[in-house]
Amino acid sequence: MRADRDFAYGAAAGLLGDLFLGDPRRGHPVAAFGRAAGAVERVLWRDHRGWGALHAVVCAGGAAGAAALASSLVRDSRAASVALTAATTWAVLGGTSLGREARAVGGALAAGDIEVARERLPHLCGRDPQALDADGIARAVVESVAENTSDAVVGALVWGALGGVPGLVAFRAVNTLDAMVGHKSAKYRRYGWASARLDDVLGWPGARLTAVLATVAGESPRGAVRAWREDAAKHPSPNAGPVEAAFAGALGVRLGGTLSYAGRVEHRPVLNGGGRGVEVADIERAVKLSRRVGLLALGVAAAVSTVRKGRAS
């Protein structure tokens, strides 16, 4: 039973580190991984799915392999095992930085400074800020908080519970690759296909758990269930759909609609169409809901790890 307790203690310490410290200011391991992945891309890039798949295997597989090696080296020391899990959890989670950036945009909007809000928005998402008014920026922030609660917190904890430190690292590596090459630009439509599909697969359980926990922790469980059931499948992303729909229902707001990404306009279905439009104050409500979901996800992850490793023993 020691191994499952090691994960629970380490993950809790890592989540507390994220809550109180946020992301490392310098030398962030995820940033280092991004630079390494960029160097691999410069060598491998071809306008071909196969080369993109090789890129995903080399980068994500290499990161997971290094994490597995580190885990094996500390296996016989409980203190070292807990410390490695804590450090890795802290490095891969991004809930506090997510909330901090969302609040920075919300603060600028509350002060009436839409230009500052537009300057800050790219720290959260890839929307074209110049195409958005204050309400559009607020909606973009709430949607980003919802989606990134799954990507930056819950999904990582799920895979940590299933795969320990290598699971934490593999999930964050794939999620980072998706952000780098998984978008539908002319350059990455083929090369980034494997990273995007792998991110969809690894993100599936975390997205559903996020939606469940948003329903439990939100102000309107019934509204969250209804929006999830009726609207999630309309979203073009198989994982963002359940999360954003559940958040929309839980908060009683309306998400989705017309979006603009670097001049490319998308008309997405409305989520929770019976809700009201997003207001600036809803940003803080979304951040608090995200925090509650993250804490609940830690409990679920610890329980899953205990059951899984208890059966294995």
mmCIF file of C-alpha atoms in Angstrom:
data_model
loop_
_atom_site.group_PDB
_atom_site.id
_atom_site.type_symbol
_atom_site.label_atom_id
_atom_site.label_comp_id
_atom_site.label_asym_id
_atom_site.label_seq_id
_atom_site.Cartn_x
_atom_site.Cartn_y
_atom_site.Cartn_z
ATOM 1 C CA MET A 1 0.000 0.000 0.000
ATOM 2 C CA ARG A 2 3.012 2.286 0.265
ATOM 3 C CA ALA A 3 3.111 3.229 -3.438
ATOM 4 C CA ASP A 4 -0.454 4.465 -3.538
ATOM 5 C CA ARG A 5 0.082 6.578 -0.428
ATOM 6 C CA ASP A 6 3.261 7.962 -1.977
ATOM 7 C CA PHE A 7 1.288 9.196 -4.975
ATOM 8 C CA ALA A 8 -1.474 10.654 -2.809
ATOM 9 C CA TYR A 9 0.984 12.500 -0.555
ATOM 10 C CA GLY A 10 3.118 13.695 -3.439
ATOM 11 C CA ALA A 11 0.192 14.825 -5.575
ATOM 12 C CA ALA A 12 -1.331 16.696 -2.620
ATOM 13 C CA ALA A 13 1.988 18.426 -1.929
ATOM 14 C CA GLY A 14 2.361 19.292 -5.610
ATOM 15 C CA LEU A 15 -1.141 20.724 -5.804
ATOM 16 C CA LEU A 16 -0.488 22.806 -2.685
ATOM 17 C CA GLY A 17 2.724 24.010 -4.303
ATOM 18 C CA ASP A 18 0.758 25.102 -7.343
ATOM 19 C CA LEU A 19 -1.905 26.784 -5.189
ATOM 20 C CA PHE A 20 0.585 28.813 -3.160
ATOM 21 C CA LEU A 21 3.435 29.304 -5.624
ATOM 22 C CA GLY A 22 1.979 29.005 -9.121
ATOM 23 C CA ASP A 23 4.278 28.077 -11.992
ATOM 24 C CA PRO A 24 8.053 28.445 -11.578
ATOM 25 C CA ARG A 25 9.076 31.919 -12.732
ATOM 26 C CA ARG A 26 12.249 30.692 -14.387
ATOM 27 C CA GLY A 27 13.414 27.369 -15.710
ATOM 28 C CA HIS A 28 9.934 25.901 -16.063
ATOM 29 C CA PRO A 29 10.297 22.234 -17.089
ATOM 30 C CA VAL A 30 7.357 22.508 -19.483
ATOM 31 C CA ALA A 31 9.006 25.459 -21.208
ATOM 32 C CA ALA A 32 12.213 23.433 -21.482
ATOM 33 C CA PHE A 33 10.242 20.583 -23.018
ATOM 34 C CA GLY A 34 8.693 23.028 -25.476
ATOM 35 C CA ARG A 35 12.109 24.236 -26.575
ATOM 36 C CA ALA A 36 13.303 20.659 -27.019
ATOM 37 C CA ALA A 37 10.174 19.765 -28.989
ATOM 38 C CA GLY A 38 10.738 22.803 -31.181
ATOM 39 C CA ALA A 39 14.290 21.668 -31.896
ATOM 40 C CA VAL A 40 13.030 18.191 -32.838
ATOM 41 C CA GLU A 41 10.424 19.762 -35.104
ATOM 42 C CA ARG A 42 13.066 21.759 -36.958
ATOM 43 C CA VAL A 43 14.815 18.490 -37.802
ATOM 44 C CA LEU A 44 11.768 16.337 -38.584
ATOM 45 C CA TRP A 45 9.191 18.686 -40.087
ATOM 46 C CA ARG A 46 7.650 17.492 -43.322
ATOM 47 C CA ASP A 47 4.153 18.166 -44.578
ATOM 48 C CA HIS A 48 3.259 14.561 -43.779
ATOM 49 C CA ARG A 49 1.332 12.764 -41.018
ATOM 50 C CA GLY A 50 3.981 10.090 -40.602
ATOM 51 C CA TRP A 51 6.712 12.583 -39.761
ATOM 52 C CA GLY A 52 4.353 14.318 -37.359
ATOM 53 C CA ALA A 53 3.625 10.986 -35.668
ATOM 54 C CA LEU A 54 7.370 10.393 -35.299
ATOM 55 C CA HIS A 55 7.679 13.854 -33.729
ATOM 56 C CA ALA A 56 4.976 12.984 -31.171
ATOM 57 C CA VAL A 57 6.586 9.627 -30.351
ATOM 58 C CA VAL A 58 10.078 11.069 -29.964
ATOM 59 C CA CYS A 59 9.006 13.998 -27.794
ATOM 60 C CA ALA A 60 6.234 12.536 -25.644
ATOM 61 C CA GLY A 61 7.831 9.093 -25.516
ATOM 62 C CA GLY A 62 11.187 10.539 -24.585
ATOM 63 C CA ALA A 63 9.696 12.639 -21.787
ATOM 64 C CA ALA A 64 7.687 9.720 -20.411
ATOM 65 C CA GLY A 65 10.711 7.435 -20.640
ATOM 66 C CA ALA A 66 12.872 9.885 -18.699
ATOM 67 C CA ALA A 67 10.152 10.140 -16.057
ATOM 68 C CA ALA A 68 9.940 6.357 -15.814
ATOM 69 C CA LEU A 69 13.696 6.150 -15.341
ATOM 70 C CA ALA A 70 13.591 8.795 -12.597
ATOM 71 C CA SER A 71 10.768 6.923 -10.861
ATOM 72 C CA SER A 72 12.717 3.663 -10.937
ATOM 73 C CA LEU A 73 15.750 5.341 -9.383
ATOM 74 C CA VAL A 74 13.781 6.572 -6.341
ATOM 75 C CA ARG A 75 11.539 3.527 -5.956
ATOM 76 C CA ASP A 76 13.314 2.274 -2.819
ATOM 77 C CA SER A 77 13.150 5.620 -0.994
ATOM 78 C CA ARG A 78 9.744 6.743 0.180
ATOM 79 C CA ALA A 79 10.860 10.324 0.806
ATOM 80 C CA ALA A 80 12.454 10.590 -2.626
ATOM 81 C CA SER A 81 9.411 9.025 -4.309
ATOM 82 C CA VAL A 82 7.034 11.475 -2.633
ATOM 83 C CA ALA A 83 9.355 14.375 -3.440
ATOM 84 C CA LEU A 84 9.577 13.392 -7.110
ATOM 85 C CA THR A 85 5.802 13.068 -7.369
ATOM 86 C CA ALA A 86 5.321 16.422 -5.631
ATOM 87 C CA ALA A 87 7.840 18.223 -7.848
ATOM 88 C CA THR A 88 6.397 16.706 -11.010
ATOM 89 C CA THR A 89 2.823 17.480 -10.012
ATOM 90 C CA TRP A 90 3.767 21.070 -9.248
ATOM 91 C CA ALA A 91 5.535 21.376 -12.595
ATOM 92 C CA VAL A 92 2.728 19.957 -14.738
ATOM 93 C CA LEU A 93 -0.267 21.602 -13.039
ATOM 94 C CA GLY A 94 -1.219 25.115 -14.064
ATOM 95 C CA GLY A 95 -4.381 25.905 -12.135
ATOM 96 C CA THR A 96 -3.028 28.852 -10.168
ATOM 97 C CA SER A 97 -1.463 30.523 -13.197
ATOM 98 C CA LEU A 98 -4.720 29.949 -15.070
ATOM 99 C CA GLY A 99 -6.691 31.695 -12.347
ATOM 100 C CA ARG A 100 -4.140 34.484 -12.069
ATOM 101 C CA GLU A 101 -4.272 35.281 -15.779
ATOM 102 C CA ALA A 102 -8.071 35.094 -15.839
ATOM 103 C CA ARG A 103 -8.305 37.493 -12.900
ATOM 104 C CA ALA A 104 -5.845 39.877 -14.562
ATOM 105 C CA VAL A 105 -8.112 40.121 -17.605
ATOM 106 C CA GLY A 106 -11.182 40.400 -15.375
ATOM 107 C CA GLY A 107 -9.568 43.178 -13.361
ATOM 108 C CA ALA A 108 -8.770 45.151 -16.504
ATOM 109 C CA LEU A 109 -12.350 44.745 -17.745
ATOM 110 C CA ALA A 110 -13.756 45.801 -14.366
ATOM 111 C CA ALA A 111 -11.584 48.937 -14.513
ATOM 112 C CA GLY A 112 -12.892 49.696 -17.996
ATOM 113 C CA ASP A 113 -9.482 49.246 -19.613
ATOM 114 C CA ILE A 114 -10.347 47.033 -22.556
ATOM 115 C CA GLU A 115 -6.971 47.566 -24.242
ATOM 116 C CA VAL A 116 -5.122 46.046 -21.291
ATOM 117 C CA ALA A 117 -7.622 43.188 -21.281
ATOM 118 C CA ARG A 118 -6.892 42.612 -24.968
ATOM 119 C CA GLU A 119 -3.161 42.598 -24.263
ATOM 120 C CA ARG A 120 -3.590 39.988 -21.507
ATOM 121 C CA LEU A 121 -6.018 37.682 -23.310
ATOM 122 C CA PRO A 122 -3.372 35.889 -25.454
ATOM 123 C CA HIS A 123 -1.855 34.568 -22.214
ATOM 124 C CA LEU A 124 -5.030 32.482 -21.877
ATOM 125 C CA CYS A 125 -6.170 31.532 -25.366
ATOM 126 C CA GLY A 126 -5.554 31.980 -29.068
ATOM 127 C CA ARG A 127 -8.530 34.213 -29.791
ATOM 128 C CA ASP A 128 -8.025 37.406 -31.768
ATOM 129 C CA PRO A 129 -8.500 40.013 -29.002
ATOM 130 C CA GLN A 130 -8.986 42.888 -31.425
ATOM 131 C CA ALA A 131 -12.151 41.217 -32.716
ATOM 132 C CA LEU A 132 -13.720 41.109 -29.236
ATOM 133 C CA ASP A 133 -15.593 43.648 -27.158
ATOM 134 C CA ALA A 134 -15.652 43.510 -23.338
ATOM 135 C CA ASP A 135 -18.410 40.887 -23.215
ATOM 136 C CA GLY A 136 -16.651 38.800 -25.847
ATOM 137 C CA ILE A 137 -13.407 38.917 -23.873
ATOM 138 C CA ALA A 138 -15.221 37.868 -20.687
ATOM 139 C CA ARG A 139 -16.814 34.932 -22.515
ATOM 140 C CA ALA A 140 -13.449 33.898 -23.965
ATOM 141 C CA VAL A 141 -11.923 33.931 -20.484
ATOM 142 C CA VAL A 142 -14.671 31.786 -18.962
ATOM 143 C CA GLU A 143 -14.397 29.288 -21.830
ATOM 144 C CA SER A 144 -10.616 29.172 -21.434
ATOM 145 C CA VAL A 145 -10.871 28.643 -17.674
ATOM 146 C CA ALA A 146 -13.286 25.764 -18.249
ATOM 147 C CA GLU A 147 -11.220 24.034 -20.936
ATOM 148 C CA ASN A 148 -7.904 24.527 -19.162
ATOM 149 C CA THR A 149 -9.252 23.220 -15.876
ATOM 150 C CA SER A 150 -9.335 19.893 -17.685
ATOM 151 C CA ASP A 151 -6.089 20.339 -19.611
ATOM 152 C CA ALA A 152 -3.963 21.973 -16.905
ATOM 153 C CA VAL A 153 -5.266 20.257 -13.769
ATOM 154 C CA VAL A 154 -7.739 17.386 -13.902
ATOM 155 C CA GLY A 155 -6.358 15.509 -16.895
ATOM 156 C CA ALA A 156 -2.863 15.487 -15.440
ATOM 157 C CA LEU A 157 -4.118 14.172 -12.079
ATOM 158 C CA VAL A 158 -6.091 11.426 -13.815
ATOM 159 C CA TRP A 159 -3.050 10.165 -15.686
ATOM 160 C CA GLY A 160 -0.899 10.564 -12.603
ATOM 161 C CA ALA A 161 -3.311 8.290 -10.735
ATOM 162 C CA LEU A 162 -3.130 5.752 -13.558
ATOM 163 C CA GLY A 163 0.552 5.980 -14.421
ATOM 164 C CA GLY A 164 2.364 7.787 -11.618
ATOM 165 C CA VAL A 165 5.068 10.279 -12.524
ATOM 166 C CA PRO A 166 5.382 8.959 -16.117
ATOM 167 C CA GLY A 167 1.616 9.429 -16.525
ATOM 168 C CA LEU A 168 1.799 13.017 -15.303
ATOM 169 C CA VAL A 169 4.667 13.806 -17.655
ATOM 170 C CA ALA A 170 3.218 12.006 -20.674
ATOM 171 C CA PHE A 171 -0.100 13.840 -20.401
ATOM 172 C CA ARG A 172 1.490 17.259 -20.090
ATOM 173 C CA ALA A 173 3.932 16.502 -22.913
ATOM 174 C CA VAL A 174 1.125 15.508 -25.291
ATOM 175 C CA ASN A 175 -0.961 18.501 -24.250
ATOM 176 C CA THR A 176 1.990 20.803 -24.918
ATOM 177 C CA LEU A 177 2.619 19.227 -28.325
ATOM 178 C CA ASP A 178 -1.026 19.743 -29.225
ATOM 179 C CA ALA A 179 -0.720 23.433 -28.350
ATOM 180 C CA MET A 180 2.432 23.718 -30.450
ATOM 181 C CA VAL A 181 1.552 21.773 -33.603
ATOM 182 C CA GLY A 182 -1.976 20.425 -33.184
ATOM 183 C CA HIS A 183 -3.871 23.397 -34.599
ATOM 184 C CA LYS A 184 -5.372 23.499 -38.073
ATOM 185 C CA SER A 185 -2.969 25.884 -39.767
ATOM 186 C CA ALA A 186 -1.590 25.267 -43.226
ATOM 187 C CA LYS A 187 1.772 24.249 -41.781
ATOM 188 C CA TYR A 188 0.470 21.814 -39.172
ATOM 189 C CA ARG A 189 -2.690 20.361 -40.668
ATOM 190 C CA ARG A 190 -0.856 17.113 -41.493
ATOM 191 C CA TYR A 191 2.242 17.327 -39.308
ATOM 192 C CA GLY A 192 0.245 18.053 -36.154
ATOM 193 C CA TRP A 193 -2.476 15.477 -36.794
ATOM 194 C CA ALA A 194 -0.949 12.766 -34.577
ATOM 195 C CA SER A 195 -0.347 15.150 -31.671
ATOM 196 C CA ALA A 196 -3.911 16.456 -31.878
ATOM 197 C CA ARG A 197 -5.458 12.975 -32.005
ATOM 198 C CA LEU A 198 -3.266 11.727 -29.169
ATOM 199 C CA ASP A 199 -4.282 14.731 -27.091
ATOM 200 C CA ASP A 200 -7.948 13.907 -27.769
ATOM 201 C CA VAL A 201 -7.419 10.334 -26.558
ATOM 202 C CA LEU A 202 -5.487 11.242 -23.405
ATOM 203 C CA GLY A 203 -7.810 14.146 -22.652
ATOM 204 C CA TRP A 204 -10.996 12.057 -22.824
ATOM 205 C CA PRO A 205 -11.144 10.777 -19.204
ATOM 206 C CA GLY A 206 -10.052 14.069 -17.664
ATOM 207 C CA ALA A 207 -12.631 16.037 -19.629
ATOM 208 C CA ARG A 208 -15.483 13.772 -18.474
ATOM 209 C CA LEU A 209 -14.278 13.891 -14.879
ATOM 210 C CA THR A 210 -14.021 17.681 -15.082
ATOM 211 C CA ALA A 211 -17.603 17.867 -16.317
ATOM 212 C CA VAL A 212 -18.788 15.581 -13.514
ATOM 213 C CA LEU A 213 -16.958 17.579 -10.855
ATOM 214 C CA ALA A 214 -18.199 20.899 -12.270
ATOM 215 C CA THR A 215 -21.700 19.501 -11.925
ATOM 216 C CA VAL A 216 -21.038 18.498 -8.312
ATOM 217 C CA ALA A 217 -19.205 21.688 -7.319
ATOM 218 C CA GLY A 218 -21.198 24.213 -9.335
ATOM 219 C CA GLU A 219 -24.065 26.418 -8.269
ATOM 220 C CA SER A 220 -26.599 24.691 -10.528
ATOM 221 C CA PRO A 221 -26.046 20.928 -10.764
ATOM 222 C CA ARG A 222 -29.279 20.470 -12.685
ATOM 223 C CA GLY A 223 -28.322 23.164 -15.172
ATOM 224 C CA ALA A 224 -24.869 21.633 -15.634
ATOM 225 C CA VAL A 225 -26.309 18.186 -16.353
ATOM 226 C CA ARG A 226 -28.845 19.587 -18.785
ATOM 227 C CA ALA A 227 -26.311 21.655 -20.722
ATOM 228 C CA TRP A 228 -23.844 18.753 -20.815
ATOM 229 C CA ARG A 229 -26.474 16.335 -22.082
ATOM 230 C CA GLU A 230 -28.025 18.656 -24.643
ATOM 231 C CA ASP A 231 -25.087 20.696 -25.949
ATOM 232 C CA ALA A 232 -21.725 18.998 -25.397
ATOM 233 C CA ALA A 233 -21.889 16.921 -28.591
ATOM 234 C CA LYS A 234 -22.453 20.059 -30.668
ATOM 235 C CA HIS A 235 -18.962 21.346 -29.859
ATOM 236 C CA PRO A 236 -16.274 20.571 -32.484
ATOM 237 C CA SER A 237 -13.902 19.329 -29.772
ATOM 238 C CA PRO A 238 -14.807 15.976 -28.188
ATOM 239 C CA ASN A 239 -13.255 17.053 -24.898
ATOM 240 C CA ALA A 240 -13.864 20.792 -24.668
ATOM 241 C CA GLY A 241 -17.562 20.223 -25.378
ATOM 242 C CA PRO A 242 -18.487 18.416 -22.132
ATOM 243 C CA VAL A 243 -16.289 20.699 -20.018
ATOM 244 C CA GLU A 244 -17.516 24.011 -21.431
ATOM 245 C CA ALA A 245 -21.143 22.866 -21.476
ATOM 246 C CA ALA A 246 -20.979 21.727 -17.838
ATOM 247 C CA PHE A 247 -19.318 24.980 -16.757
ATOM 248 C CA ALA A 248 -21.905 26.991 -18.696
ATOM 249 C CA GLY A 249 -24.772 25.172 -17.004
ATOM 250 C CA ALA A 250 -23.158 25.277 -13.575
ATOM 251 C CA LEU A 251 -22.610 29.038 -13.838
ATOM 252 C CA GLY A 252 -25.929 29.747 -15.554
ATOM 253 C CA VAL A 253 -24.263 31.493 -18.505
ATOM 254 C CA ARG A 254 -24.285 31.093 -22.268
ATOM 255 C CA LEU A 255 -21.040 30.109 -23.994
ATOM 256 C CA GLY A 256 -20.065 29.463 -27.612
ATOM 257 C CA GLY A 257 -21.008 31.463 -30.687
ATOM 258 C CA THR A 258 -18.784 33.258 -33.184
ATOM 259 C CA LEU A 259 -15.029 33.100 -32.551
ATOM 260 C CA SER A 260 -12.027 34.525 -34.359
ATOM 261 C CA TYR A 261 -8.565 32.935 -34.422
ATOM 262 C CA ALA A 262 -5.895 34.967 -36.213
ATOM 263 C CA GLY A 263 -8.362 36.099 -38.853
ATOM 264 C CA ARG A 264 -10.079 32.700 -39.150
ATOM 265 C CA VAL A 265 -13.734 32.959 -38.077
ATOM 266 C CA GLU A 266 -15.565 29.996 -36.534
ATOM 267 C CA HIS A 267 -19.273 29.814 -35.783
ATOM 268 C CA ARG A 268 -19.621 27.405 -32.880
ATOM 269 C CA PRO A 269 -22.910 26.176 -31.432
ATOM 270 C CA VAL A 270 -24.205 27.944 -28.359
ATOM 271 C CA LEU A 271 -23.813 26.030 -25.095
ATOM 272 C CA ASN A 272 -26.562 26.400 -22.480
ATOM 273 C CA GLY A 273 -28.629 28.619 -24.744
ATOM 274 C CA GLY A 274 -31.100 29.363 -21.959
ATOM 275 C CA GLY A 275 -28.423 31.028 -19.854
ATOM 276 C CA ARG A 276 -27.616 34.724 -19.767
ATOM 277 C CA GLY A 277 -24.665 36.372 -21.440
ATOM 278 C CA VAL A 278 -21.304 36.266 -19.668
ATOM 279 C CA GLU A 279 -20.502 39.258 -17.473
ATOM 280 C CA VAL A 280 -17.173 40.352 -16.008
ATOM 281 C CA ALA A 281 -18.135 39.062 -12.552
ATOM 282 C CA ASP A 282 -18.527 35.575 -14.020
ATOM 283 C CA ILE A 283 -14.772 35.351 -14.510
ATOM 284 C CA GLU A 284 -14.230 35.197 -10.754
ATOM 285 C CA ARG A 285 -17.059 32.665 -10.403
ATOM 286 C CA ALA A 286 -15.435 30.493 -13.073
ATOM 287 C CA VAL A 287 -12.033 30.686 -11.373
ATOM 288 C CA LYS A 288 -13.525 29.645 -8.032
ATOM 289 C CA LEU A 289 -15.385 26.776 -9.675
ATOM 290 C CA SER A 290 -12.143 25.697 -11.349
ATOM 291 C CA ARG A 291 -10.381 25.702 -7.974
ATOM 292 C CA ARG A 292 -13.087 23.538 -6.393
ATOM 293 C CA VAL A 293 -12.960 21.117 -9.312
ATOM 294 C CA GLY A 294 -9.189 20.799 -8.979
ATOM 295 C CA LEU A 295 -9.375 19.987 -5.275
ATOM 296 C CA LEU A 296 -12.075 17.381 -5.870
ATOM 297 C CA ALA A 297 -10.015 15.897 -8.710
ATOM 298 C CA LEU A 298 -7.107 15.418 -6.308
ATOM 299 C CA GLY A 299 -9.346 13.364 -4.045
ATOM 300 C CA VAL A 300 -10.579 11.259 -6.945
ATOM 301 C CA ALA A 301 -7.045 10.714 -8.236
ATOM 302 C CA ALA A 302 -5.802 9.621 -4.812
ATOM 303 C CA ALA A 303 -8.717 7.191 -4.485
ATOM 304 C CA VAL A 304 -8.145 5.761 -7.978
ATOM 305 C CA SER A 305 -4.453 5.271 -7.273
ATOM 306 C CA THR A 306 -5.220 3.511 -3.996
ATOM 307 C CA VAL A 307 -7.714 1.129 -5.576
ATOM 308 C CA ARG A 308 -5.551 0.426 -8.628
ATOM 309 C CA LYS A 309 -2.362 -0.298 -6.730
ATOM 310 C CA GLY A 310 -4.224 -2.162 -3.994
ATOM 311 C CA ARG A 311 -5.562 -4.581 -6.589
ATOM 312 C CA ALA A 312 -2.146 -4.892 -8.213
ATOM 313 C CA SER A 313 -0.637 -5.956 -4.909
#
